[in-house]
Amino acid sequence: MRALVLALVAATALAMPVRADEVTVAVTAIVEHPALDAARDGVKEALAEAGFKEGENLKFLYESAQGNPGTAAQIARQFIGESPNVIVPISTPSAQAVVAATRDIPVVFTAVSDPLGAQLVKDMQKPGGNVTGLSDMSPVADHVALIKEITPNAKTIGFVYNSAEANSVSTLAALKAEAEKAGLEVVESVATKSAEVQGATRALVGRADVIYIPTDNTIVSAFEAAVGVAVEAKIPLYAGDTDSVARGAVAALGFNYFDVGKQTGEIVARVLKGEAPGDIPVRVAAGTDLVINKSAAVKMGVELPESIVKRATKVIE
């Protein structure tokens, strides 16, 4: 009976609206790079639009784990000790750390490609408990089609990733399936930390016709190292996130991560206003942008088709 009462109390607490003058939202990311930073800023913007404004009625906490999963776990414990109204982990490793650490504080994750594979929830439509969020599952089939359109003679795709990051493993499986349909082969190269990205990319020279960098936080945090190798070897490099195009990729078809953050912030606001996170279905981010980089294409020996230039939502000269 006592256990039942405690469970009912916990469930009620998760669905309790909070007073607008005492809101604390704690945000953490596995690492700082443009896409994740944009997601964080989008969360803050959506909260402001919902009436929760930093400096007025919102305390907005932010911590980066600087690429270290152990630090991510420490940040999760630190935030739990501060009892915020909602914790927003950005990226799969940070989400896994936070979800493992609390069953009481509402959690709204974002920038997680495969919430089921990462074991954050058991059901996307009915997540249950204290967890919900937003997935940025990459449109891999569209990425393969983009690679084929820009570099039609490519036969092999080099894939640089951190094998310890669950979303990258899921993306690799999806990429292999789509590449096989398109008559392409995938060549893998692993980097478990940012310092290994250059070497992992260099290992693909002579083995891959193009290189594809997924939304892997370890690799994206050292994106310029991969670009340097691609330019030197004249291998076209594609990105899974559009923010990386300005950093030297030829092209990317993906999400605007500020918008991803805003979509996440809308969910956070719903929780703050009284909805139980476990009753809110996990959403898949909406919207895709095509971004191309003309100067990167020249450096990597690629001629961008006019059809791609016309379709692009953003062109970097």
Short mmCIF file of C-alpha atoms in Angstrom, two decimals, residues 75-315:
data_model
loop_
_atom_site.label_atom_id
_atom_site.label_comp_id
_atom_site.label_asym_id
_atom_site.label_seq_id
_atom_site.Cartn_x
_atom_site.Cartn_y
_atom_site.Cartn_z
CA ILE A 75 26.52 16.61 -14.65
CA ALA A 76 23.38 14.46 -14.49
CA ARG A 77 23.92 13.83 -10.78
CA GLN A 78 24.70 17.51 -10.18
CA PHE A 79 21.50 18.63 -11.90
CA ILE A 80 19.40 16.10 -10.01
CA GLY A 81 20.80 17.49 -6.77
CA GLU A 82 19.59 20.94 -7.80
CA SER A 83 16.02 19.64 -8.39
CA PRO A 84 15.15 21.54 -11.59
CA ASN A 85 11.62 21.39 -12.98
CA VAL A 86 12.85 19.79 -16.22
CA ILE A 87 16.19 18.45 -17.44
CA VAL A 88 16.93 18.74 -21.18
CA PRO A 89 19.81 16.51 -22.30
CA ILE A 90 21.08 17.24 -25.81
CA SER A 91 22.57 14.21 -27.64
CA THR A 92 22.35 10.49 -26.98
CA PRO A 93 25.19 10.14 -24.40
CA SER A 94 23.86 13.01 -22.28
CA ALA A 95 20.32 11.66 -22.51
CA GLN A 96 21.43 8.19 -21.46
CA ALA A 97 23.29 9.65 -18.48
CA VAL A 98 20.31 11.71 -17.31
CA VAL A 99 17.67 9.01 -17.86
CA ALA A 100 19.80 6.49 -15.96
CA ALA A 101 20.11 8.89 -13.03
CA THR A 102 16.49 9.88 -12.33
CA ARG A 103 12.97 8.50 -12.48
CA ASP A 104 11.43 11.49 -10.73
CA ILE A 105 12.51 14.69 -12.50
CA PRO A 106 10.90 15.20 -15.94
CA VAL A 107 13.36 14.66 -18.79
CA VAL A 108 12.88 16.02 -22.33
CA PHE A 109 15.75 14.86 -24.54
CA THR A 110 16.67 16.23 -27.95
CA ALA A 111 19.07 15.55 -30.84
CA VAL A 112 18.79 11.80 -30.22
CA SER A 113 18.63 9.79 -33.43
CA ASP A 114 17.32 6.50 -32.05
CA PRO A 115 15.54 6.82 -28.67
CA LEU A 116 14.48 3.16 -28.76
CA GLY A 117 17.94 1.85 -29.60
CA ALA A 118 19.45 4.08 -26.92
CA GLN A 119 16.92 2.58 -24.46
CA LEU A 120 15.60 5.98 -23.41
CA VAL A 121 11.99 4.92 -23.97
CA LYS A 122 10.25 1.65 -24.78
CA ASP A 123 7.49 3.15 -26.92
CA MET A 124 7.67 6.30 -29.05
CA GLN A 125 3.92 6.94 -28.81
CA LYS A 126 3.55 6.10 -25.12
CA PRO A 127 6.95 6.67 -23.51
CA GLY A 128 5.61 6.48 -19.95
CA GLY A 129 7.47 7.43 -16.78
CA ASN A 130 9.35 10.73 -16.64
CA VAL A 131 10.84 10.79 -20.14
CA THR A 132 9.88 12.12 -23.56
CA GLY A 133 11.64 14.17 -26.21
CA LEU A 134 12.48 14.76 -29.82
CA SER A 135 14.39 12.56 -32.26
CA ASP A 136 16.58 13.86 -35.06
CA MET A 137 16.75 10.57 -36.94
CA SER A 138 18.67 11.39 -40.10
CA PRO A 139 16.87 11.03 -43.47
CA VAL A 140 19.57 8.59 -44.61
CA ALA A 141 17.79 7.53 -47.81
CA ASP A 142 17.72 11.17 -48.87
CA HIS A 143 21.41 11.51 -47.99
CA VAL A 144 22.32 8.59 -50.24
CA ALA A 145 20.23 10.06 -53.04
CA LEU A 146 22.02 13.40 -52.60
CA ILE A 147 25.43 11.71 -52.77
CA LYS A 148 24.39 9.89 -55.96
CA GLU A 149 23.09 13.09 -57.55
CA ILE A 150 26.20 15.18 -56.86
CA THR A 151 28.80 12.40 -57.31
CA PRO A 152 27.14 9.84 -59.62
CA ASN A 153 30.37 7.91 -60.24
CA ALA A 154 30.91 7.13 -56.55
CA LYS A 155 30.95 3.42 -55.66
CA THR A 156 32.05 3.55 -52.02
CA ILE A 157 30.99 5.73 -49.08
CA GLY A 158 33.44 6.23 -46.23
CA PHE A 159 31.71 6.50 -42.85
CA VAL A 160 33.59 8.01 -39.89
CA TYR A 161 31.91 7.44 -36.53
CA ASN A 162 32.28 6.72 -32.83
CA SER A 163 31.24 3.09 -32.38
CA ALA A 164 30.32 3.84 -28.75
CA GLU A 165 27.62 6.31 -29.76
CA ALA A 166 24.30 4.48 -30.15
CA ASN A 167 22.80 6.89 -32.68
CA SER A 168 25.81 6.46 -34.99
CA VAL A 169 25.52 2.67 -34.88
CA SER A 170 21.84 3.00 -35.85
CA THR A 171 22.73 5.45 -38.64
CA LEU A 172 25.39 3.06 -39.95
CA ALA A 173 22.86 0.23 -40.18
CA ALA A 174 20.42 2.49 -42.03
CA LEU A 175 23.17 3.75 -44.34
CA LYS A 176 24.28 0.22 -45.26
CA ALA A 177 20.71 -0.72 -46.12
CA GLU A 178 20.13 2.36 -48.29
CA ALA A 179 23.58 2.18 -49.89
CA GLU A 180 22.99 -1.44 -50.90
CA LYS A 181 19.76 -0.43 -52.64
CA ALA A 182 21.71 2.24 -54.54
CA GLY A 183 24.53 -0.14 -55.49
CA LEU A 184 27.04 1.47 -53.12
CA GLU A 185 29.39 -0.03 -50.56
CA VAL A 186 30.01 1.47 -47.10
CA VAL A 187 33.55 1.52 -45.68
CA GLU A 188 33.76 2.16 -41.92
CA SER A 189 36.39 4.02 -39.93
CA VAL A 190 36.15 4.49 -36.15
CA ALA A 191 37.24 7.41 -33.97
CA THR A 192 36.39 7.10 -30.27
CA LYS A 193 37.57 10.63 -29.42
CA SER A 194 38.01 13.89 -31.28
CA ALA A 195 41.80 13.54 -31.43
CA GLU A 196 41.35 10.40 -33.57
CA VAL A 197 39.13 11.99 -36.23
CA GLN A 198 41.94 13.05 -38.54
CA GLY A 199 43.53 9.60 -38.50
CA ALA A 200 40.19 7.83 -38.96
CA THR A 201 39.41 10.02 -41.97
CA ARG A 202 42.87 9.52 -43.43
CA ALA A 203 42.34 5.75 -43.17
CA LEU A 204 39.61 6.10 -45.82
CA VAL A 205 41.89 7.67 -48.44
CA GLY A 206 42.18 5.24 -51.32
CA ARG A 207 39.29 3.17 -49.98
CA ALA A 208 36.32 5.53 -50.33
CA ASP A 209 35.09 7.66 -53.23
CA VAL A 210 33.18 10.01 -50.91
CA ILE A 211 33.08 10.52 -47.15
CA TYR A 212 29.90 10.85 -45.10
CA ILE A 213 30.03 12.31 -41.59
CA PRO A 214 26.86 11.48 -39.60
CA THR A 215 25.41 13.51 -36.72
CA ASP A 216 28.03 11.95 -34.45
CA ASN A 217 29.06 14.39 -31.74
CA THR A 218 32.61 13.04 -31.43
CA ILE A 219 33.28 13.43 -35.14
CA VAL A 220 31.42 16.72 -35.59
CA SER A 221 33.34 18.28 -32.70
CA ALA A 222 36.52 17.83 -34.78
CA PHE A 223 34.91 18.31 -38.17
CA GLU A 224 37.66 20.55 -39.56
CA ALA A 225 40.16 17.71 -39.13
CA ALA A 226 38.07 15.51 -41.43
CA VAL A 227 37.63 18.35 -43.91
CA GLY A 228 41.40 18.91 -44.06
CA VAL A 229 41.99 15.31 -45.08
CA ALA A 230 39.17 15.41 -47.65
CA VAL A 231 40.53 18.58 -49.26
CA GLU A 232 44.06 17.23 -49.38
CA ALA A 233 42.92 13.93 -50.93
CA LYS A 234 40.25 15.53 -53.17
CA ILE A 235 37.52 13.30 -51.70
CA PRO A 236 34.04 14.91 -51.56
CA LEU A 237 32.83 15.09 -47.98
CA TYR A 238 29.13 15.16 -47.04
CA ALA A 239 27.60 15.93 -43.66
CA GLY A 240 24.55 14.66 -41.82
CA ASP A 241 23.88 18.07 -40.25
CA THR A 242 23.51 21.32 -42.14
CA ASP A 243 25.55 23.35 -39.63
CA SER A 244 28.65 21.45 -40.75
CA VAL A 245 28.43 22.69 -44.34
CA ALA A 246 29.77 26.11 -43.38
CA ARG A 247 32.68 24.26 -41.75
CA GLY A 248 33.71 22.67 -45.04
CA ALA A 249 31.33 19.93 -46.21
CA VAL A 250 30.20 19.93 -49.84
CA ALA A 251 26.54 19.53 -48.92
CA ALA A 252 24.08 18.33 -46.32
CA LEU A 253 20.41 17.59 -46.20
CA GLY A 254 19.15 17.82 -42.66
CA PHE A 255 17.55 19.73 -39.89
CA ASN A 256 17.97 23.30 -38.82
CA TYR A 257 19.05 22.59 -35.24
CA PHE A 258 17.76 25.90 -33.92
CA ASP A 259 14.33 24.72 -35.13
CA VAL A 260 14.98 21.32 -33.54
CA GLY A 261 15.64 23.13 -30.28
CA LYS A 262 12.47 25.17 -30.65
CA GLN A 263 10.40 22.05 -31.24
CA THR A 264 11.98 20.57 -28.10
CA GLY A 265 11.33 23.73 -26.11
CA GLU A 266 7.65 23.48 -27.03
CA ILE A 267 7.55 20.06 -25.37
CA VAL A 268 9.38 21.40 -22.30
CA ALA A 269 6.80 24.17 -22.01
CA ARG A 270 4.00 21.60 -22.10
CA VAL A 271 5.60 19.77 -19.20
CA LEU A 272 6.08 23.00 -17.25
CA LYS A 273 2.39 23.76 -17.78
CA GLY A 274 1.29 20.48 -16.28
CA GLU A 275 1.45 17.63 -18.81
CA ALA A 276 3.16 14.43 -17.70
CA PRO A 277 6.19 13.72 -19.93
CA GLY A 278 5.30 10.04 -20.18
CA ASP A 279 1.97 11.00 -21.78
CA ILE A 280 3.62 13.08 -24.53
CA PRO A 281 4.66 11.04 -27.59
CA VAL A 282 8.28 11.26 -28.67
CA ARG A 283 8.36 13.42 -31.79
CA VAL A 284 10.60 13.15 -34.83
CA ALA A 285 11.96 16.56 -35.83
CA ALA A 286 10.17 18.20 -38.72
CA GLY A 287 11.68 19.97 -41.71
CA THR A 288 14.77 19.43 -43.85
CA ASP A 289 17.12 21.98 -45.37
CA LEU A 290 19.50 21.50 -48.29
CA VAL A 291 22.72 23.46 -47.74
CA ILE A 292 25.63 23.49 -50.21
CA ASN A 293 29.13 24.94 -50.07
CA LYS A 294 30.47 26.00 -53.47
CA SER A 295 34.02 26.71 -52.34
CA ALA A 296 34.27 23.34 -50.58
CA ALA A 297 33.05 21.64 -53.75
CA VAL A 298 35.83 23.30 -55.75
CA LYS A 299 38.47 22.33 -53.19
CA MET A 300 37.31 18.70 -53.29
CA GLY A 301 37.03 18.55 -57.07
CA VAL A 302 33.23 18.44 -57.27
CA GLU A 303 31.00 20.22 -59.78
CA LEU A 304 27.63 20.93 -58.19
CA PRO A 305 24.74 20.18 -60.59
CA GLU A 306 22.55 23.18 -61.36
CA SER A 307 19.53 21.21 -60.12
CA ILE A 308 21.15 21.03 -56.67
CA VAL A 309 22.02 24.74 -56.65
CA LYS A 310 18.44 25.66 -57.54
CA ARG A 311 16.95 23.42 -54.82
CA ALA A 312 19.31 24.55 -52.07
CA THR A 313 17.75 26.44 -49.18
CA LYS A 314 21.15 27.97 -48.45
CA VAL A 315 24.22 28.42 -50.65
#
